[in-house]
Short mmCIF file of C-alpha atoms in Angstrom, two decimals:
data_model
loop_
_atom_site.label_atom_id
_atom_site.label_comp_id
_atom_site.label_asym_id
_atom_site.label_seq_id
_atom_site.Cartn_x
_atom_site.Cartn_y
_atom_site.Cartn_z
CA UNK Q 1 0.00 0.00 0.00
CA UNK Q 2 1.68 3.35 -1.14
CA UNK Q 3 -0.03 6.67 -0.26
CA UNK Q 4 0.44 9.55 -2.63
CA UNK Q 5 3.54 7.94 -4.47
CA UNK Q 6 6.04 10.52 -5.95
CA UNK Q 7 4.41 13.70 -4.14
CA UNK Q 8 5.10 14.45 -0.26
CA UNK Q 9 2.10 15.99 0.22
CA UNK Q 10 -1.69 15.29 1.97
CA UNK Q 11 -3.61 17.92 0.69
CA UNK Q 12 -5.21 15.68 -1.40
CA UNK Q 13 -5.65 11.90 -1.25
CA UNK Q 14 -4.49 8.82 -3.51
CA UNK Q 15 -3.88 5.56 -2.35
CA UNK Q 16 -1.98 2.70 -4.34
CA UNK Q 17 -2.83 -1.18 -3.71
CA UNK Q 18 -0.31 -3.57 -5.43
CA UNK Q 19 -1.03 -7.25 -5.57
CA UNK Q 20 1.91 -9.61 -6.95
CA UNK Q 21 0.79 -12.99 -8.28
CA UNK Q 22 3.62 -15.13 -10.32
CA UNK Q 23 3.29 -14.02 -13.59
CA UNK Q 24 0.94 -10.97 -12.90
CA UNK Q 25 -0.26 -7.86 -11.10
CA UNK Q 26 -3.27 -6.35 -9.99
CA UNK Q 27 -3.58 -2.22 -9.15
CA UNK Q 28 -6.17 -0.71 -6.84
CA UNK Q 29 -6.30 3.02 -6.83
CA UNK Q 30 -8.39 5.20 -4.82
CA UNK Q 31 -8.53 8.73 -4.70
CA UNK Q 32 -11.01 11.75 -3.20
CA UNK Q 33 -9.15 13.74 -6.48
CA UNK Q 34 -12.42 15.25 -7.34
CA UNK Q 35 -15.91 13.13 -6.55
CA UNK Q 36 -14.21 9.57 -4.41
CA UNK Q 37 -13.35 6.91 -7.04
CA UNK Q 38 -11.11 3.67 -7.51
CA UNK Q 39 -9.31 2.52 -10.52
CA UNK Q 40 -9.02 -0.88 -10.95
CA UNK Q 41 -5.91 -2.76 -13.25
CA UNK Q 42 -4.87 -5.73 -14.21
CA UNK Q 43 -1.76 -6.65 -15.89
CA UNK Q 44 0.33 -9.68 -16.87
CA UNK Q 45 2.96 -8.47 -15.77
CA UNK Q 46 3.95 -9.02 -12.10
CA UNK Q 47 6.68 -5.71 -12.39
CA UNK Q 48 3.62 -3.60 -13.26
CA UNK Q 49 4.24 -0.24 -11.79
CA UNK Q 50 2.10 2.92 -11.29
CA UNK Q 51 2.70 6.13 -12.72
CA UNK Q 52 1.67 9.28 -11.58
CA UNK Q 53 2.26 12.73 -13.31
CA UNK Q 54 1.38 14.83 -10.58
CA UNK Q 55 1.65 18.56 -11.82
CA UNK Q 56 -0.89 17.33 -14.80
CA UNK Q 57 -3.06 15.56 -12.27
CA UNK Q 58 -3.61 18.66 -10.34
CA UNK Q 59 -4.15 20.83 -13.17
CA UNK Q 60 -7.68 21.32 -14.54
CA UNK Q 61 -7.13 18.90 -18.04
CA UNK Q 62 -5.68 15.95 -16.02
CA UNK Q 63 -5.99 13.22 -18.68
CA UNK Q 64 -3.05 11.04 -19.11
CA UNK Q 65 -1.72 11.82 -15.84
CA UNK Q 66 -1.84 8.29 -14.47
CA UNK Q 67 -1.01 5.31 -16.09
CA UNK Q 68 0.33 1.93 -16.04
CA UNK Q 69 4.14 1.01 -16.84
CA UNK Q 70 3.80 -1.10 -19.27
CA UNK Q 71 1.29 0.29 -20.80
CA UNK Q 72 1.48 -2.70 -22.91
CA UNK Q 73 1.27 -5.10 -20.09
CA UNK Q 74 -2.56 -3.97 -19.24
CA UNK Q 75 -5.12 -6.61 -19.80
CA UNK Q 76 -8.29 -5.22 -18.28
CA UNK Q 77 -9.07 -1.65 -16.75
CA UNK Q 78 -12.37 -0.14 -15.21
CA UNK Q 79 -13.04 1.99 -12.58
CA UNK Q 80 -16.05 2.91 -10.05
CA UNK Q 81 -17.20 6.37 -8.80
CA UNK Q 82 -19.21 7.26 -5.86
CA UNK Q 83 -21.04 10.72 -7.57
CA UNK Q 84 -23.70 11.61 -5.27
CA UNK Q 85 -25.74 11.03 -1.54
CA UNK Q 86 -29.31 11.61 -2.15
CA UNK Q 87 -31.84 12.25 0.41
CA UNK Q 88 -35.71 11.82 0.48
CA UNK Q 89 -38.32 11.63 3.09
CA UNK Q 90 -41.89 9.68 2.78
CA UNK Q 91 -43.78 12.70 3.36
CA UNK Q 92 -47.54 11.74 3.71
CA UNK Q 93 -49.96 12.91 1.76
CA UNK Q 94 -47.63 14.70 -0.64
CA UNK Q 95 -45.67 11.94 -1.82
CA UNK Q 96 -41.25 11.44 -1.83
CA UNK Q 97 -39.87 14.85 -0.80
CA UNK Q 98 -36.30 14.76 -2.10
CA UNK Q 99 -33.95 17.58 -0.41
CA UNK Q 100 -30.66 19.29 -2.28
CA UNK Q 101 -28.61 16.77 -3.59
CA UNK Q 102 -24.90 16.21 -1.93
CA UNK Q 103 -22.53 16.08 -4.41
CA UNK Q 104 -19.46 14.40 -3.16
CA UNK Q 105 -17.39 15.94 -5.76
CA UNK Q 106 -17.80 19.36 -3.76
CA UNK Q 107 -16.52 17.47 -0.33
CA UNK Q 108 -13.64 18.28 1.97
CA UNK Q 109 -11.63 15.13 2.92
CA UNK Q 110 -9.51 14.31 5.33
CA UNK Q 111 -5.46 12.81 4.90
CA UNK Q 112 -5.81 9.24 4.48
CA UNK Q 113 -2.68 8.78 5.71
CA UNK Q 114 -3.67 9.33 9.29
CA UNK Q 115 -5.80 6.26 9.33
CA UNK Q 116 -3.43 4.05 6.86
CA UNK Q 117 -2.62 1.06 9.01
CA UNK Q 118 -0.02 -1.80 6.46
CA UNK Q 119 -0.09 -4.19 8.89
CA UNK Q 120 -4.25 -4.56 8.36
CA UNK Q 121 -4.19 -3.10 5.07
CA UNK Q 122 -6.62 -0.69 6.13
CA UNK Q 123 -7.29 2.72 5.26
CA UNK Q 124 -9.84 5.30 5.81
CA UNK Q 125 -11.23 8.10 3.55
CA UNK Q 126 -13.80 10.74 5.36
CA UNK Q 127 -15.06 13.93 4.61
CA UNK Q 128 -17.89 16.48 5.12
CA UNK Q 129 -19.42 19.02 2.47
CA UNK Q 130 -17.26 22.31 1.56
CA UNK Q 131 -20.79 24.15 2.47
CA UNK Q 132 -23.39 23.02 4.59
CA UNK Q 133 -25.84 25.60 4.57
CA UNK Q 134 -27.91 22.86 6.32
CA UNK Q 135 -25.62 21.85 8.97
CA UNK Q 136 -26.64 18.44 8.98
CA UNK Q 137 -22.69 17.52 8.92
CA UNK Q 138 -21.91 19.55 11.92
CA UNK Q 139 -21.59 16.60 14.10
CA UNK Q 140 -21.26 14.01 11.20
CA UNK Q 141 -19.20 12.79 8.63
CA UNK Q 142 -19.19 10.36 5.18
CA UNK Q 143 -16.46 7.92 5.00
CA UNK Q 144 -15.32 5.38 2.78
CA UNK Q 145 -13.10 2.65 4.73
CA UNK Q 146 -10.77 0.41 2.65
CA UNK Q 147 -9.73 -3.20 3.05
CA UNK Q 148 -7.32 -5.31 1.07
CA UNK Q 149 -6.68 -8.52 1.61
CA UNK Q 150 -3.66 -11.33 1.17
CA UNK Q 151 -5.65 -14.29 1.21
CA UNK Q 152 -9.59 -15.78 0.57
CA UNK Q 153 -11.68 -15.99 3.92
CA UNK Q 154 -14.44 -14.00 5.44
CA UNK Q 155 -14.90 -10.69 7.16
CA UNK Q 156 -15.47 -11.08 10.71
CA UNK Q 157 -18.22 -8.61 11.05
CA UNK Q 158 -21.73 -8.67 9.52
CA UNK Q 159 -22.76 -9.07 6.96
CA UNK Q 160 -19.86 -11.45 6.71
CA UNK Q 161 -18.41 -11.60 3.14
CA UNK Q 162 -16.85 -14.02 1.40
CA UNK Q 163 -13.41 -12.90 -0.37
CA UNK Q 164 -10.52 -13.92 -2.21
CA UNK Q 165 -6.59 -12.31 -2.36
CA UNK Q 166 -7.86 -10.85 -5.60
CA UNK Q 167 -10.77 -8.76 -4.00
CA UNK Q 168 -10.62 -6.12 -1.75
CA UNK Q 169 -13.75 -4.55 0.60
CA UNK Q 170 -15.20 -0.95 0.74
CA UNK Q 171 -17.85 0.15 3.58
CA UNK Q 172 -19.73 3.03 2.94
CA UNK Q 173 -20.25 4.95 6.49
CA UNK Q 174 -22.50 7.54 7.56
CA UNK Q 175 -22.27 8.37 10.82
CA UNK Q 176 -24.04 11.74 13.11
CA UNK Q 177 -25.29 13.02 9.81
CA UNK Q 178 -28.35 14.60 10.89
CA UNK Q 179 -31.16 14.14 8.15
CA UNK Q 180 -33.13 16.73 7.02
CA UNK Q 181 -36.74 15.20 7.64
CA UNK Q 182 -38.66 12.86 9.74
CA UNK Q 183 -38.47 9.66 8.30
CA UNK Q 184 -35.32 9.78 5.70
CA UNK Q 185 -33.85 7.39 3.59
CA UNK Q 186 -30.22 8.00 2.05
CA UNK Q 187 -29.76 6.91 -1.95
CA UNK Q 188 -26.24 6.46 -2.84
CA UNK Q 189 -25.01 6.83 -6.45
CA UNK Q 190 -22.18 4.52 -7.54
CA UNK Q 191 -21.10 5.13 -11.49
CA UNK Q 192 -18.93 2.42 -13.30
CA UNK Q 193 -16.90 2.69 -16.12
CA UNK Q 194 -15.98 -0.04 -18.55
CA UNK Q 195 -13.46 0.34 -21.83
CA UNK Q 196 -14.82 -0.95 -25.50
CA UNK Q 197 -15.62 -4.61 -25.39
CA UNK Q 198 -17.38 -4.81 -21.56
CA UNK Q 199 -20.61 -3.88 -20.27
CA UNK Q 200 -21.74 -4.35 -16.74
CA UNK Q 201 -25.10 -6.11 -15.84
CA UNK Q 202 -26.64 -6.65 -12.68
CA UNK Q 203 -27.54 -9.90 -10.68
CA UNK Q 204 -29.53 -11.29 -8.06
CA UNK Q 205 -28.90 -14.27 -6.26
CA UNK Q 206 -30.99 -15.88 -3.48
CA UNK Q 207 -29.70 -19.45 -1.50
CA UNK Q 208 -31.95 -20.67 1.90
CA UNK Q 209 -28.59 -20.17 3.59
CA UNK Q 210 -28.75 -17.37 5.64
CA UNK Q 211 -25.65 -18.86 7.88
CA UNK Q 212 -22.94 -15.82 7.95
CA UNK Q 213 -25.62 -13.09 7.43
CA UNK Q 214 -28.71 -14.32 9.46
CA UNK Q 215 -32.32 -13.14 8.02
CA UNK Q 216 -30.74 -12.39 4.47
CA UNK Q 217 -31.00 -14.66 1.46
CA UNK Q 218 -29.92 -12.09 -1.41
CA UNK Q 219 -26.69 -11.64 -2.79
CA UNK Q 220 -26.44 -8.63 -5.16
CA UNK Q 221 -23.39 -8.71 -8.17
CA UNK Q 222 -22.21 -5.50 -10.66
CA UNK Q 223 -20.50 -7.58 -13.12
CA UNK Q 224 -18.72 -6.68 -15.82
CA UNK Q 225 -18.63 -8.85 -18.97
CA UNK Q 226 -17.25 -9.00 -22.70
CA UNK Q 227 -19.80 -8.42 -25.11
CA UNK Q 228 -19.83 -11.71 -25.95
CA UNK Q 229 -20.67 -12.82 -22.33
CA UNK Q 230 -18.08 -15.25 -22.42
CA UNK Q 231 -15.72 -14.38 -19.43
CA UNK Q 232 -16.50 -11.93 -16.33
CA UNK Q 233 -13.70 -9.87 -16.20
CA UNK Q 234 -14.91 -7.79 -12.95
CA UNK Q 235 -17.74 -7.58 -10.01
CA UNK Q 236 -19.13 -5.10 -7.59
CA UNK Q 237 -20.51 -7.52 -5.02
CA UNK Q 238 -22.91 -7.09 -1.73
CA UNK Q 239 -25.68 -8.47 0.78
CA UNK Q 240 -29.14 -7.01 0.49
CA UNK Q 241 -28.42 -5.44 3.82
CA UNK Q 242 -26.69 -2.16 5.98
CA UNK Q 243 -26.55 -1.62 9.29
CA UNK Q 244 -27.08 0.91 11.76
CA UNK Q 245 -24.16 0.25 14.79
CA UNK Q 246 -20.91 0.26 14.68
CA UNK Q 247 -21.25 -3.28 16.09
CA UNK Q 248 -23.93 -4.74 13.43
CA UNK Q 249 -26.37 -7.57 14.84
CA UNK Q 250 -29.08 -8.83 13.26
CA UNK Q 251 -31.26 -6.73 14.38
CA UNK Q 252 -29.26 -3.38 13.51
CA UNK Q 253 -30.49 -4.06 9.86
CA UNK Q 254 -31.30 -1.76 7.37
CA UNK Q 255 -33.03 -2.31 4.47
CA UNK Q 256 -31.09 -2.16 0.69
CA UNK Q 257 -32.42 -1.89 -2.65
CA UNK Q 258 -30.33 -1.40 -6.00
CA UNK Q 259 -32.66 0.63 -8.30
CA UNK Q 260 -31.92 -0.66 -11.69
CA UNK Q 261 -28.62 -0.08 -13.65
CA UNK Q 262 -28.69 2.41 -16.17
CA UNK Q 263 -26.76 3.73 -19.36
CA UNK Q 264 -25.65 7.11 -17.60
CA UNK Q 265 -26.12 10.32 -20.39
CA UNK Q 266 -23.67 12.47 -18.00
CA UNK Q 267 -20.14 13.53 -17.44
CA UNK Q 268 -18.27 12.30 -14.64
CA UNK Q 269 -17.25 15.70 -12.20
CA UNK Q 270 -13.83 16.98 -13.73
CA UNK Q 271 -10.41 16.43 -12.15
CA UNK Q 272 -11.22 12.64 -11.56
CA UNK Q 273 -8.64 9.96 -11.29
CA UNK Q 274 -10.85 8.90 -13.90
CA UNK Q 275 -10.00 11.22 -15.92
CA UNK Q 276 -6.60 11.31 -15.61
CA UNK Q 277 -6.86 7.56 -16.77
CA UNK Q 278 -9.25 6.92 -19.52
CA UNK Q 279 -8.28 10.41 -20.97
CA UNK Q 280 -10.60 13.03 -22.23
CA UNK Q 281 -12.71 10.73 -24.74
CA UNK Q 282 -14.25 8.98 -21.62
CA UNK Q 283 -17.36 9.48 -23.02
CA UNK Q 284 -17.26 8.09 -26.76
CA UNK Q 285 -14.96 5.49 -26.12
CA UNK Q 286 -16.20 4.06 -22.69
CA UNK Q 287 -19.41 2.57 -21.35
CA UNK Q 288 -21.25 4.83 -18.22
CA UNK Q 289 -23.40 3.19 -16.52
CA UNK Q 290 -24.99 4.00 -13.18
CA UNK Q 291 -27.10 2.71 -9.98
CA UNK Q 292 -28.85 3.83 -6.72
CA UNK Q 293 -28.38 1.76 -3.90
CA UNK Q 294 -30.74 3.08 -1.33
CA UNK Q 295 -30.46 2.33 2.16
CA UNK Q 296 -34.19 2.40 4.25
CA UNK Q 297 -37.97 0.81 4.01
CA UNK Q 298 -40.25 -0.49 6.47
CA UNK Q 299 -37.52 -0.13 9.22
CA UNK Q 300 -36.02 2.79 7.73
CA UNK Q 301 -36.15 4.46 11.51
CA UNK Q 302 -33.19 2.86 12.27
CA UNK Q 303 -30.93 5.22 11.13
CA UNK Q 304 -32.94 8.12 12.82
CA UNK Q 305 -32.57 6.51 16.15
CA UNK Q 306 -28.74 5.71 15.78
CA UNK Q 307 -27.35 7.93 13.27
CA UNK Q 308 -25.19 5.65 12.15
CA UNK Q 309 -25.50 3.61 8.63
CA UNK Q 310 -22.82 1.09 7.50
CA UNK Q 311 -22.91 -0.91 3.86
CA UNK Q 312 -20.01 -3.02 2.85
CA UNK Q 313 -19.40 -4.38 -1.12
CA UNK Q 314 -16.49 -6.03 -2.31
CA UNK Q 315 -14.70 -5.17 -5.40
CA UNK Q 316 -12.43 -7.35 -7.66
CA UNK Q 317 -11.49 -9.04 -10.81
CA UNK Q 318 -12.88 -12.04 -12.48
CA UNK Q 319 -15.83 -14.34 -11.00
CA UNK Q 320 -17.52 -12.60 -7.69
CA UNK Q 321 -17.01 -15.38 -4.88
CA UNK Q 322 -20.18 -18.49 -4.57
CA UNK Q 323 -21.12 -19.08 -1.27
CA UNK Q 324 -21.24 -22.86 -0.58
CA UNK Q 325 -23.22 -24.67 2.28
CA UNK Q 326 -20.81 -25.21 5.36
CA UNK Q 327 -20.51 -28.77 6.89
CA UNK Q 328 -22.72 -27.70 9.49
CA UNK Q 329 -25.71 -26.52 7.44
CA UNK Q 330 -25.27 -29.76 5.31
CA UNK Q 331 -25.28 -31.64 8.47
CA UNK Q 332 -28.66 -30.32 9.57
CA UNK Q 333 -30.16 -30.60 6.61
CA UNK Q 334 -29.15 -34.09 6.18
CA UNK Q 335 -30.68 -34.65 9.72
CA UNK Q 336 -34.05 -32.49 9.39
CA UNK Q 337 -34.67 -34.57 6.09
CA UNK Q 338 -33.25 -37.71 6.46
CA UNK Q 339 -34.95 -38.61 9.54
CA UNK Q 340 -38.93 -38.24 8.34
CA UNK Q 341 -37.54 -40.55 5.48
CA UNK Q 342 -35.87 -43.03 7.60
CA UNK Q 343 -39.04 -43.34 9.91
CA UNK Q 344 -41.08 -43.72 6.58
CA UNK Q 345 -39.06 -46.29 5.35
CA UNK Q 346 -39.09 -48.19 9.00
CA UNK Q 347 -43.11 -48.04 9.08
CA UNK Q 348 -43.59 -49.34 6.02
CA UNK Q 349 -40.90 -52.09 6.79
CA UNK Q 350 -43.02 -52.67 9.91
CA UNK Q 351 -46.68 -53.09 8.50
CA UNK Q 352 -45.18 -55.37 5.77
CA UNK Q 353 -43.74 -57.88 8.73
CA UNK Q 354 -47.06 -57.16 10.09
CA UNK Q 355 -49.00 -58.42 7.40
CA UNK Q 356 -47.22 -61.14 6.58
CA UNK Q 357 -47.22 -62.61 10.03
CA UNK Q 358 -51.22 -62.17 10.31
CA UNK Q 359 -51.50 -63.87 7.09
CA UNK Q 360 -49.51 -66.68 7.61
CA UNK Q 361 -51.02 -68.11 10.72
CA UNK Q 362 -53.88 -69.58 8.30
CA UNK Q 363 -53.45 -72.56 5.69
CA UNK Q 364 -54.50 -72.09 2.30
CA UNK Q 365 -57.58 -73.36 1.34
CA UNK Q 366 -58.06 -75.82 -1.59
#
């Protein structure tokens, strides 16, 4: 993990993930340069290295300021932007009352480097509006907290997801924002982008296994695919859940819905890392595409008891992890249906003893 390689600065914030396989490399770089994003490279080459022009990158045309050395070495690119936090409330009998928009290009961040821990591969991105005529950040802030991994196993906390070396976790925090009506509910805007020859489509998943995340049975997937739909080259991957304590339990859930993926006819905000990638033809020669997650429904007063909202996805290349029953569940499944069948079976062993014993204690009859 490298923060702000080649510049000795922390005005602003960009954070570098290597991972080294044998005979390849994969690059995870996050940045609040403009609205919060993370680039995501692969390359087949495990000397891969990341380049950063930074005078260009801090200029207002930043394109071409980061790239990959090699640049022949790059096999797949995309990246993921979080654009906006929208806010509605329910307001009875007139309907969704939506509030001004927070545009999380326009926020102040923190240093990441003050919460970069290499020994947990951790890191920590949080920030509050520039202006908040509102105040509803005066006590609150939005963060973004980063986890990398070295190896596949599963996240201790809830909702408990499954992850490989190649796959690294994001959780989306809100925490003392104060929310602008009586019943709120918080829509988050995540924008991917994908280079000629992908397209991302979304997936739903549901399994009787609620094991690791108790009460849940939906697994959500952003994944990206060739054209042909032949390989999956890349996933955004998440529980139908959040949760409102820093110590989630079951019943700290909260409600989440993805509202439909969608060709996006915008501009990403200027001065991106995405930018300063994919270069200035983002828009003709990449794919935009955009969803809501929202966080809130029936039990949407969670958050306005708390103040607290937590969602975690996990990001990475190829396939998105399968759960697969556990030896326990398997177990107890076994039992809960084996058992009706092996009384069945023993009855109907039992009345066929039965009825030849009643019948045999008479001779036949000529």
């Amino acid at each position: 993990m490298q923060y702000n390689p080649g510049w000795n600065g922390s005005s602003v914030n960009l954070l570098h993930v290597r991972a080294v396989g044998p005979g390849d490399s994969l690059h995870y770089v996050w940045s609040s340069i403009g609205a919060p994003a993370v680039l995501l490279v692969a390359t087949q080459s495990p000397s891969s290295a990341l380049r950063v022009n930074w005078t260009q990158l801090l200029s207002p045309s930043p394109a071409g300021a980061v790239w990959i050395d090699p640049p022949d070495s790059v096999v797949y690119s995309t990246a993921v932007v979080f654009t906006k936090l929208f806010e509605f409330s329910e307001a009875k009998p007139l309907g969704e009352l939506f509030y001004p928009t927070y545009d999380l290009a326009e926020f102040s961040w923190d240093s990441l480097n003050h919460t970069l821990n290499h020994t947990a591969l951790t890191a920590e991105l949080s920030g509050v509006p520039a202006t908040d005529p509102g105040g509803g950040f005066s006590n609150g802030s939005l963060a973004f907290r980063v986890t990398a991994y070295e190896a596949g196993g599963r996240d201790g906390r809830l909702p408990s997801l499954l992850h490989t070396a190649d796959s690294s976790q994001l959780e989306f925090v809100l925490a003392g924002v104060a929310p602008r009506g009586n019943c709120s509910r918080f829509v988050l805007e995540v924008a991917t982008v994908e280079e000629a020859g992908a397209a991302r489509r979304l997936r739903s998943e549901r399994s009787i296994d609620d094991e690791y995340t108790p009460t849940i049975f939906e697994v959500l997937s952003l994944v990206a695919e060739s054209q042909n739909g032949s390989s999956t080259l890349g996933f955004l991957q998440w529980k139908a859940t959040a949760y409102g304590s820093r110590s989630p339990r079951r019943e700290d859930g909260i409600q989440c819905r993805a509202q439909g993926l969608q060709v996006a006819n915008w501009t990403l905000p200027a001065s991106s890392i995405v930018h300063a990638y994919f270069g200035d033809g983002l828009g003709s020669t990449c794919t935009i595409s955009a969803l809501n997650v929202s966080f809130g429904g029936e039990e949407g007063e969670v958050y306005q008891e708390k103040r607290y909202l937590s969602w975690s996805v996990l990001l990475g290349f190829g396939r998105p992890p399968r759960d697969s029953f556990s030896p326990l569940v398997i177990s107890i499944t076994a039992v809960a249906l084996g058992t009706p069948l092996a009384m069945l079976l023993l009855g109907s062993c039992l009345v066929l003893l039965a009825q030849r014993r009643r019948y045999s204690e008479y001779e036949p009859i000529n």
